[in-house]
Each structure stands twice: as C-alpha cells, then as structure tokens.
DNA sequence: CCGTATCCCCCATGATACTG
DNA sequence: CAGTATCATGGGGGATACGG
C-alpha cells in the first residue's frame, strides 16, 4: 500500500509511534472496524454537530438533527460513547440534564474524514 | 469544522482547487456519499487487492478473496466500475478474459483511507 | 427532559443453480 | 472463464407507545 510517509515530527519531543504494517486482508479488516464505528444512519450527523468542541445536550442534538427519533438518537449516542468517540455527562439533575462532546480521539477523526471529503471533491476532475 | 489547511502547493504550477465549504449537514451528506461508494461486504477487500497498481483478472480476485461468491464479486465490481473507482477491460477473447484495475481517482483513495487507519492506530493511546 | 420497549418492514447478503 | 437468475434470511432502522 502506498503511504503518506515520511512522518514528520512537527513538534520536537512528540514521538509518533511506528506505523503498523498491513496486508490487503488486515487493512480491509481494520478499515471495516473504522466503518462499523461510523456506520449508522445518523452517526455522521451527530459527529459533525460535535466537531468544533461544542457541548450539546440531548435535546440540542434532537433539534439540530432533522428527522431523528429519540430512540435512534439515544442508540447512536450510546454506540459512539461505548466506542470512545463521544463523552457523555449526566449532571444528575431533575429535570434531567445530559450533555455530549467529542473525546480527543474522536476529534482526531475530523481531519481524517476531511481527507475523504477532499477525495470526493476531486471527483469532477477525473 | 477544523481543517487541514493551509494547502501547500508542493509542485509549482500545480493548482489545487479551492476547497468546498461545508455545514454540518452537507459534510455529513457528502461523507455518506463516500461511504455508500465503499460500503458493501467485499469492496474494501477488492480495493486493497488493486491498490498498488496490479491488473487482476476476475478469477484472480476470486482466488485472492476468500469466501466471496461469483455473484457478489461481480456485483461489487459492477458498482465500483459504475462509480468510477475501478476500470474494467474485456479483451473479447474465448475463453473470456476480463481484468480490473484502479482508476486514477480510485487510487487517490489509498492515502485518504490510510488516514483512517492511522486514526484507528491511535486508539490505544486514548 | 431523556430516554426504553415493541412491533414491523425492507434490503443487503448468502446459497444454489444455470449459461455463453 | 466470467458471469446471471432465483429464492431465502436476518438485522438495522422506522413508527409508535410508555416510563422515571
């Protein structure tokens, strides 16, 4: 597989870990794992409403994402939380107040997804 | 959305097109489009067997991809071809000889997908 | 306000058989 | 060798109702 190496350490002292090596099979399997984290009718909508660092309440997301049901919002958030992509905070108040934000790891998805968008933008040039 | 800007023109004279701008909604929609090109039980396996520039016959792919049926291989290849990601050549011989390779645009997927793999590799550090 | 619990349906995939 | 055709299945997602 062609790589984007060499990895330039821009920050002195920041040690980037050595890259994994892949076979066609293992690369496909790992990428399937990535996709399984992101697949789901509403996950990308949720993520793009959280990239940027906002902290959003359940009801905020419900308002911002047109057409989503409470069941689906809760389900997709649970999965994103279980996968370490978003963080959930229950303030334990009555009436309930719960909010969501990206984890550091989840936030790192943003530039990676942007790479896919850039690729899609090249579509016209083919 | 945080960007990987600025875009450095590494090759003098190579004009990179200006980036599209996105809302949360449009970014999610465009990314869904990317995913829909790549979703399918076998597509990533096919792609990683073609990244690298090899030209592979139908039967080559069938041998390399364990467990795939002729129906699914044909179907996924048709979709990748229709989407401009792989190229099909029918040599019009008897017995049939047909081969597949990445298009230039399809090949450009490789570094973008690599970005997702790099993200996945950071998983342990969270 | 922030969720669960049910029921239902559709479509992607698999199995299998057939063909120029 | 390189595909189509047909039938069966199962799980993700929608609609709706209920609960602390």
CSV table of C-alpha atoms (C1' of nucleotides) in Angstrom, one decimal:
chain,number,residue,atom,x,y,z
A,1,UNK,CA,0.0,0.0,0.0
A,2,UNK,CA,1.3,3.4,-0.9
A,3,UNK,CA,1.9,5.5,2.2
A,4,UNK,CA,1.9,9.1,3.2
A,5,UNK,CA,5.2,8.6,4.9
A,6,UNK,CA,7.6,10.1,5.9
A,7,UNK,CA,6.1,11.1,9.1
A,8,UNK,CA,7.4,14.5,10.0
A,9,UNK,CA,7.6,15.2,13.7
A,10,UNK,CA,6.5,18.7,13.7
A,11,UNK,CA,6.6,19.1,17.5
A,12,UNK,CA,10.1,18.3,19.0
A,13,UNK,CA,9.7,15.7,21.7
A,14,UNK,CA,6.4,14.4,20.3
A,15,UNK,CA,7.1,10.8,19.5
A,16,UNK,CA,4.9,9.4,16.8
A,17,UNK,CA,4.5,5.7,17.1
A,18,UNK,CA,5.9,3.5,14.3
A,19,UNK,CA,3.2,2.6,11.8
A,20,UNK,CA,1.5,-0.8,11.7
A,21,UNK,CA,2.1,-2.8,8.5
A,22,UNK,CA,-0.8,-4.2,6.6
A,23,UNK,CA,-1.7,-6.9,4.2
A,24,UNK,CA,-4.6,-6.4,1.8
A,25,UNK,CA,-6.7,-8.5,4.3
A,26,UNK,CA,-5.7,-6.8,7.5
A,27,UNK,CA,-6.1,-3.4,6.0
A,28,UNK,CA,-9.6,-4.2,4.9
A,29,UNK,CA,-10.4,-5.7,8.3
A,30,UNK,CA,-9.2,-2.7,10.2
A,31,UNK,CA,-10.9,-0.3,7.9
A,32,UNK,CA,-14.1,-2.3,8.3
A,33,UNK,CA,-13.7,-1.7,12.0
A,34,UNK,CA,-13.4,2.0,11.4
A,35,UNK,CA,-16.5,2.0,9.2
A,36,UNK,CA,-18.5,0.0,11.7
A,37,UNK,CA,-17.8,2.7,14.3
A,38,UNK,CA,-19.2,5.3,11.8
A,39,UNK,CA,-22.0,3.4,10.1
A,40,UNK,CA,-25.4,4.1,11.3
A,41,UNK,CA,-28.0,6.3,9.7
A,42,UNK,CA,-27.3,9.3,12.0
A,43,UNK,CA,-23.8,9.0,13.3
A,44,UNK,CA,-22.1,11.3,10.9
A,45,UNK,CA,-24.7,14.0,11.5
A,46,UNK,CA,-24.1,13.7,15.2
A,47,UNK,CA,-20.4,13.9,14.8
A,48,UNK,CA,-20.4,16.9,12.6
A,49,UNK,CA,-22.6,18.7,15.1
A,50,UNK,CA,-20.0,18.0,17.8
A,51,UNK,CA,-16.8,18.6,15.8
A,52,UNK,CA,-15.8,22.1,16.8
A,53,UNK,CA,-15.8,21.4,20.5
A,54,UNK,CA,-19.4,22.3,21.4
A,55,UNK,CA,-21.0,20.6,24.3
A,56,UNK,CA,-24.5,19.7,23.4
A,57,UNK,CA,-27.5,18.5,25.3
A,58,UNK,CA,-29.6,15.6,24.1
A,59,UNK,CA,-32.4,18.0,23.2
A,60,UNK,CA,-30.0,20.2,21.4
A,61,UNK,CA,-29.0,17.4,19.1
A,62,UNK,CA,-32.6,16.4,18.7
A,63,UNK,CA,-33.4,19.9,17.5
A,64,UNK,CA,-30.4,20.2,15.2
A,65,UNK,CA,-30.8,16.8,13.5
A,66,UNK,CA,-33.9,16.9,11.5
A,67,UNK,CA,-36.0,13.8,11.4
A,68,UNK,CA,-34.2,11.8,14.1
A,69,UNK,CA,-36.2,10.0,16.7
A,70,UNK,CA,-35.4,9.8,20.4
A,71,UNK,CA,-34.8,6.1,20.0
A,72,UNK,CA,-32.3,6.5,17.2
A,73,UNK,CA,-30.5,9.5,18.8
A,74,UNK,CA,-30.1,7.6,22.1
A,75,UNK,CA,-29.0,4.4,20.4
A,76,UNK,CA,-26.4,6.1,18.1
A,77,UNK,CA,-25.1,8.1,21.1
A,78,UNK,CA,-24.7,5.0,23.2
A,79,UNK,CA,-22.7,3.3,20.5
A,80,UNK,CA,-20.5,6.4,19.9
A,81,UNK,CA,-19.9,6.6,23.7
A,82,UNK,CA,-19.2,2.9,24.0
A,83,UNK,CA,-16.6,3.2,21.2
A,84,UNK,CA,-14.9,6.1,22.9
A,85,UNK,CA,-15.7,8.7,20.3
A,86,UNK,CA,-18.1,10.9,22.3
A,87,UNK,CA,-18.3,11.5,26.0
A,88,UNK,CA,-21.5,11.7,28.0
A,89,UNK,CA,-22.1,13.7,31.1
A,90,UNK,CA,-25.1,13.2,33.3
A,91,UNK,CA,-25.5,16.1,35.6
A,92,UNK,CA,-27.9,14.1,37.8
A,93,UNK,CA,-30.4,16.9,37.9
A,94,UNK,CA,-34.2,17.0,37.9
A,95,UNK,CA,-35.3,17.6,35.2
A,96,UNK,CA,-32.6,15.6,33.6
A,97,UNK,CA,-29.6,17.4,32.1
A,98,UNK,CA,-27.2,15.3,30.0
A,99,UNK,CA,-24.7,16.5,27.5
A,100,UNK,CA,-22.3,15.2,24.9
A,101,UNK,CA,-18.9,16.2,23.5
A,102,UNK,CA,-16.2,14.6,21.4
A,103,UNK,CA,-13.3,12.8,23.1
A,104,UNK,CA,-9.8,13.8,22.0
A,105,UNK,CA,-9.6,10.6,19.9
A,106,UNK,CA,-13.0,11.3,18.4
A,107,UNK,CA,-11.9,14.8,17.5
A,108,UNK,CA,-8.9,13.4,15.6
A,109,UNK,CA,-11.4,11.8,13.2
A,110,UNK,CA,-12.1,15.2,11.8
A,111,UNK,CA,-9.0,15.6,9.6
A,112,UNK,CA,-9.2,12.0,8.6
A,113,UNK,CA,-12.8,12.4,7.4
A,114,UNK,CA,-11.7,15.7,5.7
A,115,UNK,CA,-9.3,13.6,3.6
A,116,UNK,CA,-12.3,11.6,2.3
A,117,UNK,CA,-14.2,14.8,1.5
A,118,UNK,CA,-11.1,16.2,-0.4
A,119,UNK,CA,-11.1,12.9,-2.4
A,120,UNK,CA,-14.7,13.3,-3.2
A,121,UNK,CA,-14.1,16.9,-4.3
A,122,UNK,CA,-11.6,15.6,-6.9
A,123,UNK,CA,-14.4,13.5,-8.4
A,124,UNK,CA,-15.2,16.1,-11.1
A,125,UNK,CA,-11.6,16.1,-12.4
A,126,UNK,CA,-11.5,12.5,-13.4
B,1,UNK,CA,-15.1,22.1,11.0
B,2,UNK,CA,-11.4,22.1,11.8
B,3,UNK,CA,-9.4,21.9,8.6
B,4,UNK,CA,-6.0,20.7,7.5
B,5,UNK,CA,-5.5,24.0,5.7
B,6,UNK,CA,-3.3,25.7,4.6
B,7,UNK,CA,-3.0,23.8,1.4
B,8,UNK,CA,0.7,23.8,0.4
B,9,UNK,CA,1.3,23.6,-3.3
B,10,UNK,CA,4.2,21.3,-3.3
B,11,UNK,CA,4.5,21.2,-7.1
B,12,UNK,CA,5.0,24.6,-8.7
B,13,UNK,CA,2.4,25.2,-11.3
B,14,UNK,CA,0.1,22.6,-9.8
B,15,UNK,CA,-3.1,24.5,-9.0
B,16,UNK,CA,-5.1,22.9,-6.2
B,17,UNK,CA,-8.7,23.8,-6.5
B,18,UNK,CA,-10.2,25.9,-3.7
B,19,UNK,CA,-11.9,23.8,-1.0
B,20,UNK,CA,-15.6,23.5,-0.8
B,21,UNK,CA,-17.2,24.8,2.4
B,22,UNK,CA,-19.5,22.6,4.5
B,23,UNK,CA,-22.2,22.8,7.0
B,24,UNK,CA,-22.7,20.0,9.5
B,25,UNK,CA,-25.4,18.8,7.2
B,26,UNK,CA,-23.7,19.0,3.9
B,27,UNK,CA,-20.5,17.5,5.3
B,28,UNK,CA,-22.4,14.5,6.6
B,29,UNK,CA,-24.3,14.1,3.3
B,30,UNK,CA,-21.2,14.2,1.2
B,31,UNK,CA,-19.4,11.8,3.6
B,32,UNK,CA,-22.4,9.5,3.4
B,33,UNK,CA,-21.9,9.6,-0.4
B,34,UNK,CA,-18.3,8.5,0.1
B,35,UNK,CA,-19.3,5.7,2.4
B,36,UNK,CA,-22.0,4.5,0.0
B,37,UNK,CA,-19.3,4.0,-2.6
B,38,UNK,CA,-17.3,2.0,-0.2
B,39,UNK,CA,-20.0,0.1,1.7
B,40,UNK,CA,-20.6,-3.4,0.7
B,41,UNK,CA,-19.3,-6.6,2.3
B,42,UNK,CA,-16.4,-7.1,-0.1
B,43,UNK,CA,-15.5,-3.7,-1.6
B,44,UNK,CA,-12.6,-2.9,0.7
B,45,UNK,CA,-11.1,-6.3,0.1
B,46,UNK,CA,-11.3,-5.8,-3.6
B,47,UNK,CA,-9.8,-2.3,-3.4
B,48,UNK,CA,-6.8,-3.4,-1.3
B,49,UNK,CA,-6.1,-6.1,-3.8
B,50,UNK,CA,-6.0,-3.5,-6.5
B,51,UNK,CA,-4.1,-0.6,-4.7
B,52,UNK,CA,-0.6,-1.0,-5.9
B,53,UNK,CA,-1.4,-0.9,-9.5
B,54,UNK,CA,-1.9,-4.6,-10.2
B,55,UNK,CA,-4.1,-5.6,-13.1
B,56,UNK,CA,-6.2,-8.5,-11.9
B,57,UNK,CA,-8.5,-10.9,-13.7
B,58,UNK,CA,-11.9,-11.8,-12.3
B,59,UNK,CA,-10.6,-15.2,-11.4
B,60,UNK,CA,-7.5,-13.7,-9.7
B,61,UNK,CA,-9.7,-11.7,-7.4
B,62,UNK,CA,-11.9,-14.7,-6.8
B,63,UNK,CA,-8.9,-16.7,-5.6
B,64,UNK,CA,-7.4,-13.9,-3.5
B,65,UNK,CA,-10.6,-13.0,-1.7
B,66,UNK,CA,-11.5,-15.9,0.5
B,67,UNK,CA,-15.2,-16.7,0.7
B,68,UNK,CA,-16.5,-14.4,-1.9
B,69,UNK,CA,-19.1,-15.8,-4.4
B,70,UNK,CA,-19.1,-15.1,-8.1
B,71,UNK,CA,-22.4,-13.2,-7.7
B,72,UNK,CA,-21.0,-10.9,-5.0
B,73,UNK,CA,-17.7,-10.4,-6.8
B,74,UNK,CA,-19.4,-9.4,-10.0
B,75,UNK,CA,-21.9,-7.2,-8.2
B,76,UNK,CA,-19.4,-5.2,-6.2
B,77,UNK,CA,-17.1,-4.8,-9.2
B,78,UNK,CA,-20.0,-3.5,-11.3
B,79,UNK,CA,-20.8,-0.9,-8.6
B,80,UNK,CA,-17.1,0.1,-8.3
B,81,UNK,CA,-16.9,0.4,-12.0
B,82,UNK,CA,-20.1,2.5,-12.3
B,83,UNK,CA,-18.8,4.8,-9.6
B,84,UNK,CA,-15.5,5.4,-11.5
B,85,UNK,CA,-13.3,3.7,-8.9
B,86,UNK,CA,-12.1,0.7,-10.9
B,87,UNK,CA,-11.8,0.1,-14.6
B,88,UNK,CA,-12.9,-3.0,-16.4
B,89,UNK,CA,-11.3,-4.3,-19.6
B,90,UNK,CA,-13.0,-7.1,-21.6
B,91,UNK,CA,-10.4,-8.5,-24.0
B,92,UNK,CA,-13.2,-10.1,-26.0
B,93,UNK,CA,-11.4,-13.5,-26.2
B,94,UNK,CA,-12.7,-17.0,-25.9
B,95,UNK,CA,-12.4,-18.2,-23.3
B,96,UNK,CA,-13.3,-14.9,-21.7
B,97,UNK,CA,-10.5,-12.7,-20.3
B,98,UNK,CA,-11.6,-9.6,-18.3
B,99,UNK,CA,-9.4,-7.6,-16.0
B,100,UNK,CA,-9.7,-4.9,-13.4
B,101,UNK,CA,-7.5,-2.1,-12.2
B,102,UNK,CA,-7.9,1.2,-10.2
B,103,UNK,CA,-8.7,4.4,-11.9
B,104,UNK,CA,-6.5,7.4,-11.0
B,105,UNK,CA,-9.3,8.8,-8.9
B,106,UNK,CA,-9.8,5.4,-7.2
B,107,UNK,CA,-6.1,5.2,-6.5
B,108,UNK,CA,-6.3,8.5,-4.7
B,109,UNK,CA,-8.5,6.8,-2.2
B,110,UNK,CA,-5.5,5.0,-0.8
B,111,UNK,CA,-3.9,7.8,1.2
B,112,UNK,CA,-7.3,9.0,2.4
B,113,UNK,CA,-8.1,5.5,3.7
B,114,UNK,CA,-4.7,5.4,5.2
B,115,UNK,CA,-5.6,8.5,7.3
B,116,UNK,CA,-8.5,6.5,8.8
B,117,UNK,CA,-6.1,3.6,9.6
B,118,UNK,CA,-3.7,6.0,11.3
B,119,UNK,CA,-6.6,7.3,13.4
B,120,UNK,CA,-7.5,3.7,14.3
B,121,UNK,CA,-3.9,3.1,15.4
B,122,UNK,CA,-4.2,5.9,17.8
B,123,UNK,CA,-7.0,4.1,19.6
B,124,UNK,CA,-4.8,2.6,22.2
B,125,UNK,CA,-3.4,6.0,23.3
B,126,UNK,CA,-6.7,7.4,24.4
C,1,DC,C1',-36.1,16.0,29.7
C,2,DC,C1',-34.1,11.9,28.5
C,3,DG,C1',-34.7,8.1,27.5
C,4,DT,C1',-36.8,2.2,26.8
C,5,DA,C1',-39.8,-1.3,24.8
C,6,DT,C1',-42.3,-3.4,20.8
C,7,DC,C1',-43.5,-4.4,16.5
C,8,DC,C1',-42.7,-4.4,11.7
C,9,DC,C1',-40.5,-4.0,7.3
C,10,DC,C1',-37.1,-3.7,3.8
C,11,DC,C1',-32.9,-4.6,1.6
C,12,DA,C1',-28.1,-6.4,1.5
C,13,DT,C1',-26.1,-10.7,1.5
C,14,DG,C1',-25.8,-15.8,1.1
C,15,DA,C1',-26.8,-20.3,-1.2
C,16,DT,C1',-27.5,-22.5,-5.2
C,17,DA,C1',-28.2,-23.4,-9.9
C,18,DC,C1',-27.6,-22.2,-14.6
C,19,DT,C1',-25.1,-20.2,-19.2
C,20,DG,C1',-22.5,-18.1,-23.5
D,1,DC,C1',-13.7,-18.1,-17.6
D,2,DA,C1',-16.8,-14.8,-16.3
D,3,DG,C1',-20.6,-14.1,-15.3
D,4,DT,C1',-26.8,-14.2,-14.3
D,5,DA,C1',-31.1,-15.8,-12.1
D,6,DT,C1',-33.8,-17.1,-8.3
D,7,DC,C1',-35.1,-17.8,-3.6
D,8,DA,C1',-34.4,-17.4,1.3
D,9,DT,C1',-32.9,-14.9,5.6
D,10,DG,C1',-31.7,-11.6,9.3
D,11,DG,C1',-30.6,-7.5,11.4
D,12,DG,C1',-30.7,-2.3,11.1
D,13,DG,C1',-33.7,1.1,11.2
D,14,DG,C1',-38.7,3.4,11.3
D,15,DA,C1',-43.2,4.2,13.9
D,16,DT,C1',-45.3,4.3,18.0
D,17,DA,C1',-46.1,4.0,22.8
D,18,DC,C1',-44.6,4.1,27.6
D,19,DG,C1',-41.6,5.4,31.9
D,20,DG,C1',-38.5,7.8,35.8
